[in-house]
Coordinates of C-alpha atoms and ligand atoms in Angstrom, one line a residue:
M257 CA 0.0 0.0 0.0
K258 CA 1.5 3.3 -1.1
I259 CA 0.6 6.4 1.0
L260 CA 1.2 10.0 0.1
A261 CA 1.7 11.7 3.5
I262 CA 1.6 15.4 4.2
E263 CA 2.9 17.2 7.3
S264 CA 2.6 20.9 8.1
S265 CA 2.0 21.2 11.8
C266 CA 4.8 23.6 12.7
D267 CA 7.6 25.1 10.5
E268 CA 8.3 22.2 8.1
T269 CA 6.3 21.7 4.9
A270 CA 6.8 18.1 4.2
A271 CA 5.5 15.3 1.9
A272 CA 6.5 11.7 1.5
V273 CA 5.5 8.5 -0.2
V274 CA 5.7 5.5 2.0
E275 CA 5.0 1.9 1.0
D276 CA 3.5 -0.6 3.5
G277 CA 4.4 1.5 6.5
T278 CA 8.2 1.3 6.4
K279 CA 9.6 1.7 2.9
V280 CA 10.2 5.3 2.3
L281 CA 10.0 5.9 -1.5
S282 CA 10.5 9.7 -1.2
N283 CA 10.8 12.2 1.7
V284 CA 10.7 15.9 0.9
I285 CA 11.1 18.5 3.7
N286 CA 11.0 22.3 3.1
T287 CA 12.1 23.8 6.4
Q288 CA 11.3 27.4 7.4
I289 CA 14.0 27.5 10.1
E290 CA 16.1 30.2 8.4
L291 CA 13.0 32.4 8.1
H292 CA 11.9 32.1 11.7
K293 CA 15.5 32.6 13.0
T294 CA 15.0 36.3 12.4
F295 CA 12.2 36.3 15.0
G296 CA 13.9 33.9 17.5
G297 CA 11.1 31.4 17.2
V298 CA 8.2 30.2 15.0
V299 CA 5.7 33.0 14.1
P300 CA 2.5 31.1 13.5
E301 CA 1.1 33.5 10.9
V302 CA 4.4 33.5 8.9
A303 CA 4.5 29.7 9.1
S304 CA 1.0 29.3 7.6
R305 CA 1.8 31.7 4.7
K306 CA 5.0 29.8 3.9
H307 CA 3.2 26.5 4.0
I308 CA 0.7 27.8 1.4
E309 CA 3.5 29.0 -0.8
N310 CA 5.4 25.7 -0.6
I311 CA 2.9 22.9 -0.3
S312 CA 2.2 22.3 -4.0
D313 CA 5.8 22.1 -4.9
V314 CA 6.7 19.9 -2.0
V315 CA 3.8 17.4 -2.8
D316 CA 4.8 17.4 -6.5
K317 CA 8.4 16.7 -5.6
A318 CA 7.5 13.9 -3.3
L319 CA 5.6 12.2 -6.1
S320 CA 8.1 12.9 -8.9
D321 CA 11.1 11.8 -6.7
C322 CA 9.6 8.3 -6.8
G323 CA 8.3 8.5 -10.4
M324 CA 4.7 8.6 -9.4
T325 CA 1.6 10.6 -10.0
I326 CA -1.3 11.0 -7.6
N327 CA -3.1 8.2 -9.4
D328 CA -0.3 5.7 -8.4
V329 CA -0.8 6.1 -4.6
D330 CA -3.5 4.2 -2.7
A331 CA -4.3 6.8 0.0
I332 CA -3.5 10.3 1.2
A333 CA -2.5 10.9 4.8
V334 CA -2.2 14.1 6.7
T335 CA -1.3 15.4 10.2
Y336 CA -4.5 17.0 11.5
G337 CA -3.2 17.8 15.0
P338 CA -1.7 18.8 17.4
G339 CA 0.1 21.8 16.2
L340 CA -0.4 25.4 15.0
V341 CA -3.9 25.5 13.7
G342 CA -3.2 27.8 10.7
A343 CA -0.3 25.6 9.7
L344 CA -2.2 22.4 10.1
L345 CA -5.0 23.7 8.0
V346 CA -2.8 24.1 5.0
G347 CA -1.9 20.4 5.0
V348 CA -5.4 19.3 5.9
S349 CA -7.0 21.3 3.0
T350 CA -4.4 20.1 0.5
A351 CA -4.9 16.5 1.5
K352 CA -8.7 16.8 1.4
G353 CA -8.4 18.4 -2.1
L354 CA -6.2 15.6 -3.4
S355 CA -8.3 12.9 -1.8
F356 CA -11.5 14.3 -3.4
M357 CA -9.9 14.9 -6.8
A358 CA -8.1 11.6 -7.1
E359 CA -10.8 9.6 -5.2
K360 CA -8.4 8.1 -2.7
P361 CA -9.1 7.4 1.0
L362 CA -8.1 10.2 3.4
I363 CA -6.2 9.0 6.6
P364 CA -6.0 11.4 9.5
V365 CA -2.8 11.1 11.6
H366 CA -1.9 12.3 15.1
H367 CA 1.5 14.1 14.9
I368 CA 2.8 12.4 18.0
K369 CA 1.9 8.9 16.7
G370 CA 3.9 9.9 13.6
H371 CA 7.0 10.7 15.8
I372 CA 6.6 7.4 17.6
C373 CA 6.2 5.4 14.4
A374 CA 9.4 6.9 12.9
N375 CA 11.1 4.2 15.0
Y376 CA 9.6 1.4 12.8
I377 CA 11.1 2.8 9.6
E378 CA 14.7 1.9 10.3
H379 CA 14.2 -0.9 12.8
P380 CA 12.1 -3.6 11.1
D381 CA 12.5 -5.9 14.1
F382 CA 11.3 -3.3 16.6
K383 CA 7.7 -4.0 17.6
P384 CA 5.2 -3.0 20.3
P385 CA 4.9 -3.3 23.2
F386 CA 7.4 -0.6 24.1
V387 CA 7.6 2.6 26.1
C388 CA 8.6 5.8 24.1
L389 CA 9.8 9.1 25.3
V390 CA 8.4 11.8 22.8
A391 CA 10.1 15.1 23.4
S392 CA 9.7 17.9 20.9
G393 CA 9.1 21.7 20.8
G394 CA 5.5 21.2 21.7
H395 CA 5.3 17.9 23.7
S396 CA 7.1 15.9 26.4
H397 CA 5.2 12.6 26.8
I398 CA 6.1 9.1 27.9
V399 CA 3.8 6.8 25.9
Y400 CA 3.1 3.1 26.4
V401 CA 2.6 1.7 22.9
K402 CA 0.8 -1.6 23.7
D403 CA 0.3 -2.6 20.1
Y404 CA 0.3 -0.8 16.7
F405 CA -3.0 0.9 17.5
T406 CA -3.1 1.4 21.3
Y407 CA -1.3 4.3 22.9
E408 CA -1.4 5.1 26.6
V409 CA 0.1 8.3 28.0
L410 CA 2.0 7.5 31.2
A411 CA 3.6 10.9 31.8
K412 CA 3.5 14.4 30.4
T413 CA 4.8 17.9 31.1
N414 CA 2.9 20.2 33.4
D415 CA 4.2 23.3 31.7
D416 CA 6.9 23.7 29.1
A417 CA 7.9 21.0 26.6
A418 CA 11.6 19.9 26.7
G419 CA 12.3 21.4 23.3
E420 CA 10.6 24.7 24.3
A421 CA 13.0 24.9 27.3
F422 CA 16.0 24.3 25.0
D423 CA 14.7 27.0 22.7
K424 CA 14.2 29.6 25.5
V425 CA 17.5 28.9 27.2
S426 CA 19.3 29.1 23.9
R427 CA 17.7 32.5 23.3
V428 CA 18.8 33.9 26.6
L429 CA 22.3 32.6 26.1
G430 CA 22.3 34.3 22.7
L431 CA 22.8 31.1 20.8
G432 CA 19.8 31.4 18.4
Y433 CA 17.0 29.3 17.1
P434 CA 16.4 26.4 17.1
G435 CA 17.8 26.0 20.6
G436 CA 18.4 22.2 20.8
P437 CA 21.2 21.9 18.2
A438 CA 22.7 25.2 19.4
I439 CA 22.8 24.2 23.0
Q440 CA 24.2 20.8 22.1
K441 CA 27.0 22.4 20.2
C442 CA 27.9 24.9 22.9
A443 CA 27.6 22.2 25.6
K444 CA 30.4 20.2 24.0
D445 CA 33.1 22.4 25.6
G446 CA 31.3 22.7 28.9
N447 CA 31.2 20.9 32.2
P448 CA 27.8 19.3 32.8
E449 CA 28.5 19.2 36.6
A450 CA 29.4 22.9 36.8
I451 CA 26.0 24.2 37.9
K452 CA 23.3 22.1 39.6
F453 CA 20.1 23.2 38.0
P454 CA 16.8 21.8 39.5
R455 CA 15.2 18.5 38.5
V456 CA 11.5 18.3 39.1
N457 CA 9.4 15.2 39.5
M458 CA 5.6 15.7 39.4
G459 CA 2.4 13.6 39.4
E460 CA 1.3 10.7 41.5
D461 CA 4.3 8.5 40.6
G462 CA 6.7 11.4 40.0
F463 CA 6.8 10.5 36.3
D464 CA 5.4 13.8 35.0
F465 CA 7.7 16.6 33.9
S466 CA 8.1 20.3 34.6
F467 CA 10.7 22.2 32.6
S468 CA 9.6 25.8 33.5
G469 CA 11.6 25.6 36.8
V470 CA 14.9 24.6 35.2
K471 CA 14.4 27.2 32.4
T472 CA 13.7 30.0 35.0
A473 CA 16.7 28.8 37.1
V474 CA 19.0 29.2 34.1
I475 CA 17.5 32.6 33.2
N476 CA 18.0 33.7 36.9
Y477 CA 21.5 32.4 36.9
I478 CA 22.4 34.5 33.8
H479 CA 20.6 37.6 35.1
N480 CA 22.3 37.4 38.5
A481 CA 25.7 37.1 36.9
E482 CA 24.9 40.1 34.6
Q483 CA 23.8 42.2 37.6
K484 CA 27.0 41.4 39.5
G485 CA 29.1 42.0 36.4
I486 CA 30.4 38.4 36.4
E487 CA 31.0 36.9 33.0
I488 CA 29.3 33.5 32.6
N489 CA 30.8 30.4 31.0
K490 CA 28.2 29.8 28.3
A491 CA 29.5 26.3 27.6
D492 CA 29.1 25.3 31.3
V493 CA 25.6 26.8 31.5
A494 CA 24.6 25.0 28.3
A495 CA 26.1 21.7 29.4
S496 CA 24.6 21.9 32.9
F497 CA 21.2 22.7 31.5
Q498 CA 21.4 19.9 29.0
E499 CA 22.4 17.5 31.8
A500 CA 19.5 18.5 34.0
V501 CA 17.0 17.9 31.2
T502 CA 18.7 14.7 30.0
D503 CA 18.8 13.4 33.5
V504 CA 15.1 13.9 34.1
L505 CA 13.9 12.6 30.7
S506 CA 16.0 9.5 30.7
R507 CA 15.3 8.6 34.4
H508 CA 11.5 9.0 34.0
L509 CA 11.5 6.8 30.9
I510 CA 13.4 4.0 32.6
E511 CA 11.2 4.2 35.7
C512 CA 8.0 4.1 33.7
A513 CA 9.3 1.0 31.7
E514 CA 10.2 -0.7 35.0
K515 CA 6.8 0.1 36.6
Y516 CA 4.9 -1.3 33.5
G517 CA 7.2 -4.3 33.1
V518 CA 8.2 -3.3 29.6
K519 CA 11.7 -4.2 28.3
N520 CA 11.7 -2.2 25.1
L521 CA 12.4 1.6 24.9
A522 CA 12.3 4.1 22.2
L523 CA 12.9 7.9 21.7
A524 CA 11.0 10.2 19.3
G525 CA 10.6 13.9 18.5
G526 CA 13.0 16.7 17.8
V527 CA 14.7 16.5 21.2
A528 CA 15.5 12.8 20.6
A529 CA 18.1 14.2 18.1
N530 CA 20.1 15.2 21.2
K531 CA 23.3 13.2 21.4
A532 CA 23.6 13.4 25.2
L533 CA 20.1 12.2 25.6
R534 CA 20.5 9.3 23.2
E535 CA 23.8 8.2 24.8
R536 CA 22.3 8.4 28.3
V537 CA 19.2 6.4 27.5
E538 CA 21.4 3.8 25.6
M539 CA 23.7 3.5 28.7
L540 CA 20.8 3.2 31.2
A541 CA 18.9 0.7 29.0
A542 CA 22.0 -1.5 28.6
K543 CA 22.5 -1.4 32.4
K544 CA 18.8 -2.6 32.9
G545 CA 19.0 -5.2 30.2
M546 CA 16.4 -3.3 28.1
T547 CA 16.5 -2.8 24.3
F548 CA 16.6 0.7 22.9
V549 CA 16.0 2.3 19.5
C550 CA 15.7 5.8 18.2
P551 CA 15.2 7.2 14.7
S552 CA 18.2 8.7 12.8
M553 CA 18.5 12.5 13.3
S554 CA 16.6 13.4 10.2
L555 CA 13.6 11.3 11.2
C556 CA 13.5 12.7 14.7
T557 CA 12.5 16.2 13.7
D558 CA 9.3 16.9 11.7
N559 CA 9.0 15.0 8.5
A560 CA 6.2 13.3 6.4
A561 CA 7.8 9.8 6.2
M562 CA 6.8 9.3 9.8
I563 CA 3.3 10.4 9.0
G564 CA 3.1 7.9 6.1
C565 CA 4.3 5.1 8.5
A566 CA 1.7 5.9 11.2
A567 CA -1.0 6.3 8.5
Y568 CA -0.4 2.7 7.4
Y569 CA -1.3 1.4 10.9
E570 CA -4.1 3.9 11.4
Y571 CA -5.7 2.7 8.1
R572 CA -5.4 -0.9 9.2
N573 CA -7.2 0.1 12.3
G574 CA -10.0 1.7 10.2
A575 CA -9.2 5.3 10.5
I576 CA -10.6 7.0 7.5
A577 CA -11.8 10.6 7.4
D578 CA -14.3 12.3 5.2
M579 CA -14.4 15.8 3.8
S580 CA -15.4 17.2 7.2
L581 CA -11.9 16.6 8.6
N582 CA -10.6 19.6 10.4
A583 CA -7.3 20.7 12.0
V584 CA -7.3 20.2 15.8
A585 CA -4.7 22.3 17.5
N586 CA -4.8 20.6 20.8
L587 CA -5.6 17.0 19.7
Q588 CA -5.0 14.6 22.6
L589 CA -3.3 11.2 22.3
G590 CA -5.0 8.0 23.3
Ligands
LIG666 O1 9.7 17.4 16.6 P1 10.1 18.8 16.2 O2 10.9 19.0 14.9 O3 8.8 19.8 16.1 C1 7.8 19.7 17.0 O4 6.9 18.8 16.8 O5 7.8 20.5 18.0 O6 10.9 19.3 17.4 C2 11.5 20.6 17.4 C3 12.2 20.8 18.7 C4 12.8 22.2 18.9 O7 12.4 22.7 20.2 C5 14.3 22.0 18.9 O8 15.1 22.9 19.7 C6 14.4 20.6 19.4 O9 13.3 19.9 18.9 N1 15.7 19.9 19.0 C7 16.6 19.5 19.8 C8 17.7 19.0 19.0 N2 17.3 19.1 17.7 C9 16.1 19.7 17.7 N3 16.7 19.6 21.2 C10 17.8 19.1 21.8 N4 18.9 18.6 21.1 C11 18.9 18.6 19.7 N5 19.9 18.2 19.0
LIG667 ZN1 7.0 17.2 15.8

């Protein structure tokens, strides 16, 4: 089954053709990062406009890259939430138009399920059940994937998402947008033990996250130093912040897996591209005798191949939308 998938939930206009869930025939990503850098973060209105400008070319390229036309695909899939509503609407409207015109089924996909399913693409032997940490610019969840169709959220953030904290701290350190890669680069020369930033455990089991405290602690640290005329060591601040976030994310993931008796772990979402986090989870998983996978860097951040993969399982589970499909900015998982 060949699926044309479309993703436009944030600042990447993306389209891909994926066969039977895991064979990526084409994968086109038009990123707006350079544009949003000027503003230090994603400006929703600007993102929507750029999606409108780019979407037709991106879809055409995804089809032509694998020598296909719209008539050669079996279904059209699209991210319909969560995300920026104006941005999502561009993808949803395009997918609806193509589905109607070419008379192909329309498959609605949850963005987070897409991130999780990215793990199936490069790891054919990796199967549910597993516990997955999904950390991106908008979400920080630990999800129990019981089978290909059943997702249970075990933990979430009570305030900022992990990626959001990376982006804000990077901005205050003057390292630019997006924050994750900038902090990772700067942290390479720093000491992760230099400053002890707070680690917060929330919720009944202490599995939930809170990243607004660590973000504020870093901002206060920088402002205090400025007021006293002390020059900060940016690399140490970046490394210590990255260590605080990595410590909490990896520890909660392992604790959740232990509590639910699951031996397989996965990472997903933009923050999963973080080298320190990948290495930490790999190390802890090995210690506990758990298996661990994560997508390659390019499949961690937003792309449409992951949507095409998730759509294959959604379709098998009977998820088909009609022309009333709408974008849902705060779409919940589960
Ligand atoms: O999944 P994604 O592309 O978009 C959302 O669905 O939000 O994630 C983007 C987020 C940004 O906050 C970015 O700073 C973060 O992922 N990110 C990273 C890294 N690369 C991207 N965070 C930490 N380390 C990285 N290497
Ligand atoms: Zn994402």
